[in-house]
PDB file of C-alpha atoms in Angstrom:
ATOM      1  CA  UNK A   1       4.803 -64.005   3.053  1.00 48.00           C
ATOM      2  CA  UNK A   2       2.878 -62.668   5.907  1.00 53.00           C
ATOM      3  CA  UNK A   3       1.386 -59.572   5.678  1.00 53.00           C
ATOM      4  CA  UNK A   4       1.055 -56.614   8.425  1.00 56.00           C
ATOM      5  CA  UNK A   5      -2.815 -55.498   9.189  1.00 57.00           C
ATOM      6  CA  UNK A   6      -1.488 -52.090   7.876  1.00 56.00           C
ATOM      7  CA  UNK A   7      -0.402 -52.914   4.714  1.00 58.00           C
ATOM      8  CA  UNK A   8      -3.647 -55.229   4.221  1.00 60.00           C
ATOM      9  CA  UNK A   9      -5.632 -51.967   5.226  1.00 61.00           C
ATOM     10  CA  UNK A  10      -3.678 -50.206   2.922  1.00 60.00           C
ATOM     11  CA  UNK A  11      -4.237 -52.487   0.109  1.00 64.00           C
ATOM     12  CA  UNK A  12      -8.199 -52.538   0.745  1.00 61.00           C
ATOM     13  CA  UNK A  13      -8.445 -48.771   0.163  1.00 59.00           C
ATOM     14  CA  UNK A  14      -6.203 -48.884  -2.622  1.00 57.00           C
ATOM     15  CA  UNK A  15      -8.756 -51.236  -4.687  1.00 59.00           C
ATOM     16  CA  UNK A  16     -11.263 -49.403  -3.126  1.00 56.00           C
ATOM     17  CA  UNK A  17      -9.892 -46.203  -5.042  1.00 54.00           C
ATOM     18  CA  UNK A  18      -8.951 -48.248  -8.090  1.00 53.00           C
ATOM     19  CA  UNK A  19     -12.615 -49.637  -9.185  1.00 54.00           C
ATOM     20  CA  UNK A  20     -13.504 -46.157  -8.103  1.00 51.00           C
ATOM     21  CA  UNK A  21     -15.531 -46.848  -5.489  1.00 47.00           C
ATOM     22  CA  UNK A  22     -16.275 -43.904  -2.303  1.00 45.00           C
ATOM     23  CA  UNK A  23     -13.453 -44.063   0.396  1.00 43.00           C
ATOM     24  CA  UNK A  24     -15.588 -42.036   2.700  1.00 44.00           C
ATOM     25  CA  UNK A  25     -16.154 -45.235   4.742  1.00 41.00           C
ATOM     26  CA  UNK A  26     -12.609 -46.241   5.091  1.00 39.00           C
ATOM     27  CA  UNK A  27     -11.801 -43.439   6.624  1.00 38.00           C
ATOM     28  CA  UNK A  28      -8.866 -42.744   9.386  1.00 38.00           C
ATOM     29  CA  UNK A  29     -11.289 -43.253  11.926  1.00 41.00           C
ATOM     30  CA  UNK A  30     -13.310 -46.288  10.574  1.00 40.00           C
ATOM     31  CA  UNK A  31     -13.924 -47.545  14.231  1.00 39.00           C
ATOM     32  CA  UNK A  32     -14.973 -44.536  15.519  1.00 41.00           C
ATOM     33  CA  UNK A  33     -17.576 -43.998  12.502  1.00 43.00           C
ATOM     34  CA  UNK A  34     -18.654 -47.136  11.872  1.00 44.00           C
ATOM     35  CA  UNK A  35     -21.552 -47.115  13.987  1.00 42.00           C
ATOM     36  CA  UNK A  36     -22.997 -44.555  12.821  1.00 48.00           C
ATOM     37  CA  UNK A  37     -25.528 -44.312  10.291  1.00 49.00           C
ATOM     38  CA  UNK A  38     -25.760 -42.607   7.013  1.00 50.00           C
ATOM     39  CA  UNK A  39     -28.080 -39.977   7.967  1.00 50.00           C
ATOM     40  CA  UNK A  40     -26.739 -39.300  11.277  1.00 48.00           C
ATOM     41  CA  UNK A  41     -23.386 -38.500   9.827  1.00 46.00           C
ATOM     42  CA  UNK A  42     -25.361 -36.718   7.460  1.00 49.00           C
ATOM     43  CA  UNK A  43     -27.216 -34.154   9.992  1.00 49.00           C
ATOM     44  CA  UNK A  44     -23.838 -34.056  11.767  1.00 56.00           C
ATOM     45  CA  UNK A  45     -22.349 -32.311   8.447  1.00 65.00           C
ATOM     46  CA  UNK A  46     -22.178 -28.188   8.185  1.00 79.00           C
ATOM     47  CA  UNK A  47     -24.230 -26.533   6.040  1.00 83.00           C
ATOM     48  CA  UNK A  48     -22.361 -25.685   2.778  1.00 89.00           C
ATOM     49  CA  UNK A  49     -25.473 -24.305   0.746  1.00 90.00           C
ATOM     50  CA  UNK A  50     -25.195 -20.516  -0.605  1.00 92.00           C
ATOM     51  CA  UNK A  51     -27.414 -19.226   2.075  1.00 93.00           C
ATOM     52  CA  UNK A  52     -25.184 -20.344   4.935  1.00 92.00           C
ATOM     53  CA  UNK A  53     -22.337 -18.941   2.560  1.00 93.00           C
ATOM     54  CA  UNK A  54     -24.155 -16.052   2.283  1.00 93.00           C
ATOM     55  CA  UNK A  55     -24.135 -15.319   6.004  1.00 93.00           C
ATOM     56  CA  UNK A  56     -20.042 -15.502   5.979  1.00 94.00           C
ATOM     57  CA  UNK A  57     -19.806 -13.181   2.716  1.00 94.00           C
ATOM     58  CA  UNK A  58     -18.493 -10.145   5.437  1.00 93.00           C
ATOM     59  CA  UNK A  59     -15.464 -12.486   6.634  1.00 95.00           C
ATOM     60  CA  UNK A  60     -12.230 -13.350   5.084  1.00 95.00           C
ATOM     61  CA  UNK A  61     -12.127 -16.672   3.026  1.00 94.00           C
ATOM     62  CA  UNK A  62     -10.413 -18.481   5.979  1.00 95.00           C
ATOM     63  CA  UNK A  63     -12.203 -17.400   9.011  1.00 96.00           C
ATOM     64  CA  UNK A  64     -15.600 -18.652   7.336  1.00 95.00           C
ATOM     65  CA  UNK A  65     -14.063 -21.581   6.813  1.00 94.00           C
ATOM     66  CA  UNK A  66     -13.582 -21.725  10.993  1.00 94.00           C
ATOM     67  CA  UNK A  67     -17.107 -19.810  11.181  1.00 94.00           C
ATOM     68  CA  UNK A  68     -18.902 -22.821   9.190  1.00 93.00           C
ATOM     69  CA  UNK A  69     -16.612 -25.484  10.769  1.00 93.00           C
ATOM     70  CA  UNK A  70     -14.621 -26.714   7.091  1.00 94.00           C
ATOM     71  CA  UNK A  71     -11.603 -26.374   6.591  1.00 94.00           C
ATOM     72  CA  UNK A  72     -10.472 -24.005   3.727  1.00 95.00           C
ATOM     73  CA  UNK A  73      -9.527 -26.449   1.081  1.00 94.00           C
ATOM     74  CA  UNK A  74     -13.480 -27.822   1.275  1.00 94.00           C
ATOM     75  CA  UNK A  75     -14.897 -23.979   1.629  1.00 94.00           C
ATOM     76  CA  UNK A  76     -12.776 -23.438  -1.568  1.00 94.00           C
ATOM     77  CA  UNK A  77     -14.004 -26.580  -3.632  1.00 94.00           C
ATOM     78  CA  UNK A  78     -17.548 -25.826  -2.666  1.00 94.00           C
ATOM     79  CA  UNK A  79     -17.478 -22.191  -3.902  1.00 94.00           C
ATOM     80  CA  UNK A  80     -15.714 -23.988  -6.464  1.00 94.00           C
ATOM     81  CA  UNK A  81     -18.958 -25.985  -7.476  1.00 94.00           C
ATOM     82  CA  UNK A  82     -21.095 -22.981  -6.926  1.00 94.00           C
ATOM     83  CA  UNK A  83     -19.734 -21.435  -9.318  1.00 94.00           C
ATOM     84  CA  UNK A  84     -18.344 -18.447  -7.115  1.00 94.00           C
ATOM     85  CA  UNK A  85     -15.452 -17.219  -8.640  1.00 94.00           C
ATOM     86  CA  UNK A  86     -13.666 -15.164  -6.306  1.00 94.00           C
ATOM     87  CA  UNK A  87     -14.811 -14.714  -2.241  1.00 95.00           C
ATOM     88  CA  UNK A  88     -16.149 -11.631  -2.080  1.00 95.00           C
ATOM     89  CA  UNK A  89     -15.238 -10.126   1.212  1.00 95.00           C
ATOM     90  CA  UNK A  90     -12.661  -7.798  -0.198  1.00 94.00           C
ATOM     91  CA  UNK A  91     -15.239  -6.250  -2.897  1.00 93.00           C
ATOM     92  CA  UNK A  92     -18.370  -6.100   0.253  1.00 94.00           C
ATOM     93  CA  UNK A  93     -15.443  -4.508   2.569  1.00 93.00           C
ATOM     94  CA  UNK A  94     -14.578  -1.867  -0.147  1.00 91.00           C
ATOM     95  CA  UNK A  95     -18.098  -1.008  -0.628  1.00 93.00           C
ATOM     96  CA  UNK A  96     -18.166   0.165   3.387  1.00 93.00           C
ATOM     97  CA  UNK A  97     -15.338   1.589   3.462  1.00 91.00           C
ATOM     98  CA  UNK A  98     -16.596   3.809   0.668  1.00 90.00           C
ATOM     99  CA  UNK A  99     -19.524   4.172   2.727  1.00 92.00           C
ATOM    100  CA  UNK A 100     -18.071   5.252   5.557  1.00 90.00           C
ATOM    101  CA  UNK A 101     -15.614   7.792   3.862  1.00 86.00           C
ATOM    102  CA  UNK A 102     -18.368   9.863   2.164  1.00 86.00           C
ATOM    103  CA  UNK A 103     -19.774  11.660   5.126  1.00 84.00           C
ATOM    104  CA  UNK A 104     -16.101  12.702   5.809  1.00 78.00           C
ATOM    105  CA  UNK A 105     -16.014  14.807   2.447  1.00 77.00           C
ATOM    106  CA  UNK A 106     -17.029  18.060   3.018  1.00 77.00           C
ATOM    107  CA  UNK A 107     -17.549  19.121  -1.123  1.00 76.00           C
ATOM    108  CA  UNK A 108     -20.292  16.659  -1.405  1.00 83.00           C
ATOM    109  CA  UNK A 109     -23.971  17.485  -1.482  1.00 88.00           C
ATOM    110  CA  UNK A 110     -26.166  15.925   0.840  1.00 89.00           C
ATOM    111  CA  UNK A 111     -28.198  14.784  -2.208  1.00 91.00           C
ATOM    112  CA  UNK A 112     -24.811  13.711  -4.146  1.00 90.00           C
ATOM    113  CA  UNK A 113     -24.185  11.941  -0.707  1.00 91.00           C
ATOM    114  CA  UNK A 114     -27.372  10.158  -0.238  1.00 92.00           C
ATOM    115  CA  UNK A 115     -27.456   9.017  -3.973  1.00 92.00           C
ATOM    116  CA  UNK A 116     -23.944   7.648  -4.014  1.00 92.00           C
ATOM    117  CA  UNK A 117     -24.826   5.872  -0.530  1.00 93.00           C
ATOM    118  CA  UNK A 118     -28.152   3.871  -2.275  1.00 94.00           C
ATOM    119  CA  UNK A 119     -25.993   3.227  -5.033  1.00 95.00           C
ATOM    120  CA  UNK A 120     -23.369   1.576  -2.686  1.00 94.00           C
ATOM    121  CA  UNK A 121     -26.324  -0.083  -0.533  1.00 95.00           C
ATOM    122  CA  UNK A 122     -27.779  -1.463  -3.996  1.00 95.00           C
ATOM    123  CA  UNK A 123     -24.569  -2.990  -5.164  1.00 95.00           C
ATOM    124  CA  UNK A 124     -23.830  -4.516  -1.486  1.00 95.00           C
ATOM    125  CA  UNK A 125     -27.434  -6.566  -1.878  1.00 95.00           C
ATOM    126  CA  UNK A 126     -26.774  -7.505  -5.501  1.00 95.00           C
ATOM    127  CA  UNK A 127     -22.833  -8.550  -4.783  1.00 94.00           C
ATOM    128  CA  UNK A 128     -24.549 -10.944  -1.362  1.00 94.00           C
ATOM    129  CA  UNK A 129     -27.055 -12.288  -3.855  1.00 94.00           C
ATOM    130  CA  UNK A 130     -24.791 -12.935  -6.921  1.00 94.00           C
ATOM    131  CA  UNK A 131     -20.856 -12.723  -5.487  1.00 94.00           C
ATOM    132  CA  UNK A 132     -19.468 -12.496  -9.158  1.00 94.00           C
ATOM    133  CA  UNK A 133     -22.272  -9.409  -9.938  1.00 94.00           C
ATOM    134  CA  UNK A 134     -19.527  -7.072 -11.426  1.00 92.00           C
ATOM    135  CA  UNK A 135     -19.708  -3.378  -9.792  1.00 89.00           C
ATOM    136  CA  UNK A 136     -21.192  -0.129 -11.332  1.00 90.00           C
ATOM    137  CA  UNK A 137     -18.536   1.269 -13.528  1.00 92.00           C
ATOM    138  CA  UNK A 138     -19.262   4.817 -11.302  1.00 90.00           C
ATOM    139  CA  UNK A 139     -18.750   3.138  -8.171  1.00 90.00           C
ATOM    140  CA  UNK A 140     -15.550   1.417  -9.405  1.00 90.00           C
ATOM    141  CA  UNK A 141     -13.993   4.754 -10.582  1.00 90.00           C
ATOM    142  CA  UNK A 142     -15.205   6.530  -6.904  1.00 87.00           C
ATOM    143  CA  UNK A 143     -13.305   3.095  -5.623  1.00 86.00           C
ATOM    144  CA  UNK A 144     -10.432   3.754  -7.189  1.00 88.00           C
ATOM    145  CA  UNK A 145     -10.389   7.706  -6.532  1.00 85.00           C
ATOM    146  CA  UNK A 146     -10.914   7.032  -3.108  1.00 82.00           C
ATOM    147  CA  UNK A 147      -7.849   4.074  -2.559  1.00 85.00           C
ATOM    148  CA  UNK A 148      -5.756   7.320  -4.204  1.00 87.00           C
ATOM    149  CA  UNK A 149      -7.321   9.224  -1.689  1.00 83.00           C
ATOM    150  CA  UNK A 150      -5.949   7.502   1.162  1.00 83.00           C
ATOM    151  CA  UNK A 151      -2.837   6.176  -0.300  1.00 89.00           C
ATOM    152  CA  UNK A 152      -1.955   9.986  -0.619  1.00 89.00           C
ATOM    153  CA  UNK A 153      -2.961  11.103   2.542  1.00 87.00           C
ATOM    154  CA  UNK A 154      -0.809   8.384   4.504  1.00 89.00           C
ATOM    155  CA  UNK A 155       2.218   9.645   2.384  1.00 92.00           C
ATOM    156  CA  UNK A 156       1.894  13.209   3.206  1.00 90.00           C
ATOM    157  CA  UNK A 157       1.314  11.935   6.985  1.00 90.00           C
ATOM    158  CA  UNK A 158       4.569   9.573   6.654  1.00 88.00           C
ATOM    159  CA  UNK A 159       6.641  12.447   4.935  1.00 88.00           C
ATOM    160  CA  UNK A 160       5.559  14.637   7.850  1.00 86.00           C
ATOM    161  CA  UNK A 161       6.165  11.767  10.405  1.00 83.00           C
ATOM    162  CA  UNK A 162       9.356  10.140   8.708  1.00 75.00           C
ATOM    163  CA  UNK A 163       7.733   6.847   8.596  1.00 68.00           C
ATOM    164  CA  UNK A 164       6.529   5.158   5.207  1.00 65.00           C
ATOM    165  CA  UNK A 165       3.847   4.713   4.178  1.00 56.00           C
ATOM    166  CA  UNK A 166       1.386   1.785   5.310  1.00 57.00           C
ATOM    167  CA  UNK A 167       3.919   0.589   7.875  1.00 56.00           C
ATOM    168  CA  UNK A 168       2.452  -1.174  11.445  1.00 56.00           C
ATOM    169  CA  UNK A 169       2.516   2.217  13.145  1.00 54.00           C
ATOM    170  CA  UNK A 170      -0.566   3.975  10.618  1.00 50.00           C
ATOM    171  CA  UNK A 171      -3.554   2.773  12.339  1.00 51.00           C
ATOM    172  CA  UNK A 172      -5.767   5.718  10.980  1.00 50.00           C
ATOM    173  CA  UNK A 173      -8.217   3.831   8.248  1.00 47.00           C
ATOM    174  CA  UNK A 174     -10.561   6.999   7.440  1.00 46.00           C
ATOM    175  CA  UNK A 175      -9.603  10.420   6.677  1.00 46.00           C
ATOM    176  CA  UNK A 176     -10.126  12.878  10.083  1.00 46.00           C
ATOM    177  CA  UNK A 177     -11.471  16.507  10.169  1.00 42.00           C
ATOM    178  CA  UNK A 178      -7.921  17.980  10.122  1.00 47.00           C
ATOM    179  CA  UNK A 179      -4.347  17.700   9.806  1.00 50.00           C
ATOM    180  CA  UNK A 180      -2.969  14.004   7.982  1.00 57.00           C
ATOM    181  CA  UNK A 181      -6.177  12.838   7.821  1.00 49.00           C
ATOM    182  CA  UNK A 182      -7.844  15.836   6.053  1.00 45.00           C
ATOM    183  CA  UNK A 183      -9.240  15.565   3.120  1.00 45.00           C
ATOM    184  CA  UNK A 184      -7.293  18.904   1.168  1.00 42.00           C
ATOM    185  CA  UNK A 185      -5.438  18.749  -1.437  1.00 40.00           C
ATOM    186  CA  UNK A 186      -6.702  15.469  -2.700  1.00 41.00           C
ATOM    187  CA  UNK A 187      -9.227  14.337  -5.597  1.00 46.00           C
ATOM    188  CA  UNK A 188     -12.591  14.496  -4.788  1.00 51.00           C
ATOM    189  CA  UNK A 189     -15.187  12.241  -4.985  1.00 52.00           C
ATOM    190  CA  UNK A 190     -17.939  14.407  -6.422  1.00 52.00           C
ATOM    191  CA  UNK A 191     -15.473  15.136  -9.530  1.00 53.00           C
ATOM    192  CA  UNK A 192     -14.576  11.581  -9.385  1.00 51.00           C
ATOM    193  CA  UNK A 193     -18.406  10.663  -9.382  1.00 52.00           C
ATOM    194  CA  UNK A 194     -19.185  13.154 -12.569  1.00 53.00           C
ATOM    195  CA  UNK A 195     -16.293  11.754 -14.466  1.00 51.00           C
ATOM    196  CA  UNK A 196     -17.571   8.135 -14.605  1.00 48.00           C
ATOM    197  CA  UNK A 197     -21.154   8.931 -15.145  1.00 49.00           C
ATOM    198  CA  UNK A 198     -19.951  11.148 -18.409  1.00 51.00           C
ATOM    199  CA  UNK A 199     -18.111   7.990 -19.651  1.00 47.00           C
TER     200      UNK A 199
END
């Protein structure tokens, strides 16, 4: 029985798997790679280490994977051996948009202001140097307070509009100086901020 170059090919890397050997060099493009040597393919290879992670932290899972040049299966498996947990883009993106709301609330301080922005500044360093560095319990509760913040202020605004709430046409993010947007009639932060540090 004569056999086809394919399934011969086929056969090789199957062995090759089987005494557990790399398959790196038998790769779809074996002619292609061949010639090149271990440390060129090397050098050609992104940077994976948590520093060049660290520079991606801002951007959603998938486009750091395009940022860094992996795909998102081997940006997963690396946090994966780094012992990241969870990308933290969503938690670094909540902590600015916190940011950004508090100057918008008129029954804050400036003091209360200013302290609740070097909290948020200190937990955005610690989060980029450990991503599974847990938040402050206070900042988690003015989180929360201030997701109910806007959650209510789009429903009033799609009540008033006859939209619901969320939907393609909301494009306002952070609460305005009047109207929808104002921040009446809703929680507040300082009270939210006094609750949690009493707990």
């Amino acid at each position: 029985m004569v056999k086809s170059k394919k399934s011969a090919d086929a056969e090789k890397k199957f062995a090759a798997r089987k005494k557990g050997g790399d398959d790196d060099s038998n790769s779809f493009d074996d002619g292609l790679a061949g010639s090149e040597s271990g440390e060129e393919t090397a050098a050609m290879a992104p940077d994976l280490s948590m520093e060049s992670l660290r520079k991606v932290f801002h951007l959603p899972c998938v486009d750091a994977a395009v940022a860094l040049g992996v795909a998102h299966s081997k940006l997963k498996r690396r946090c994966h051996k780094l012992k990241i947990a969870r990308w933290p883009q969503r938690k670094l993106a909540s902590l600015v948009f916190l940011r950004d709301a508090l100057p918008n609330d008129p029954r804050l301080s400036a003091s209360q202001r200013e302290g609740i922005i070097a909290k948020i500044d200190a937990e955005y360093s610690k989060v980029m140097l450990d991503p599974n560095h847990p938040l402050d319990k206070e900042l988690e509760q003015l989180r929360k307070s201030n997701y109910k913040l806007n959650y209510n202020r789009k429903l009033r605004c799609a009540a008033k509009s006859g939209k619901r709430a969320g939907s393609a046409g909301d494009t306002e993010t952070a609460p305005s100086a009047g109207g929808c947007g104002s921040w009446q009639g809703a929680p507040d932060l300082a009270a939210a901020a006094g609750e949690a540090r009493s707990r």
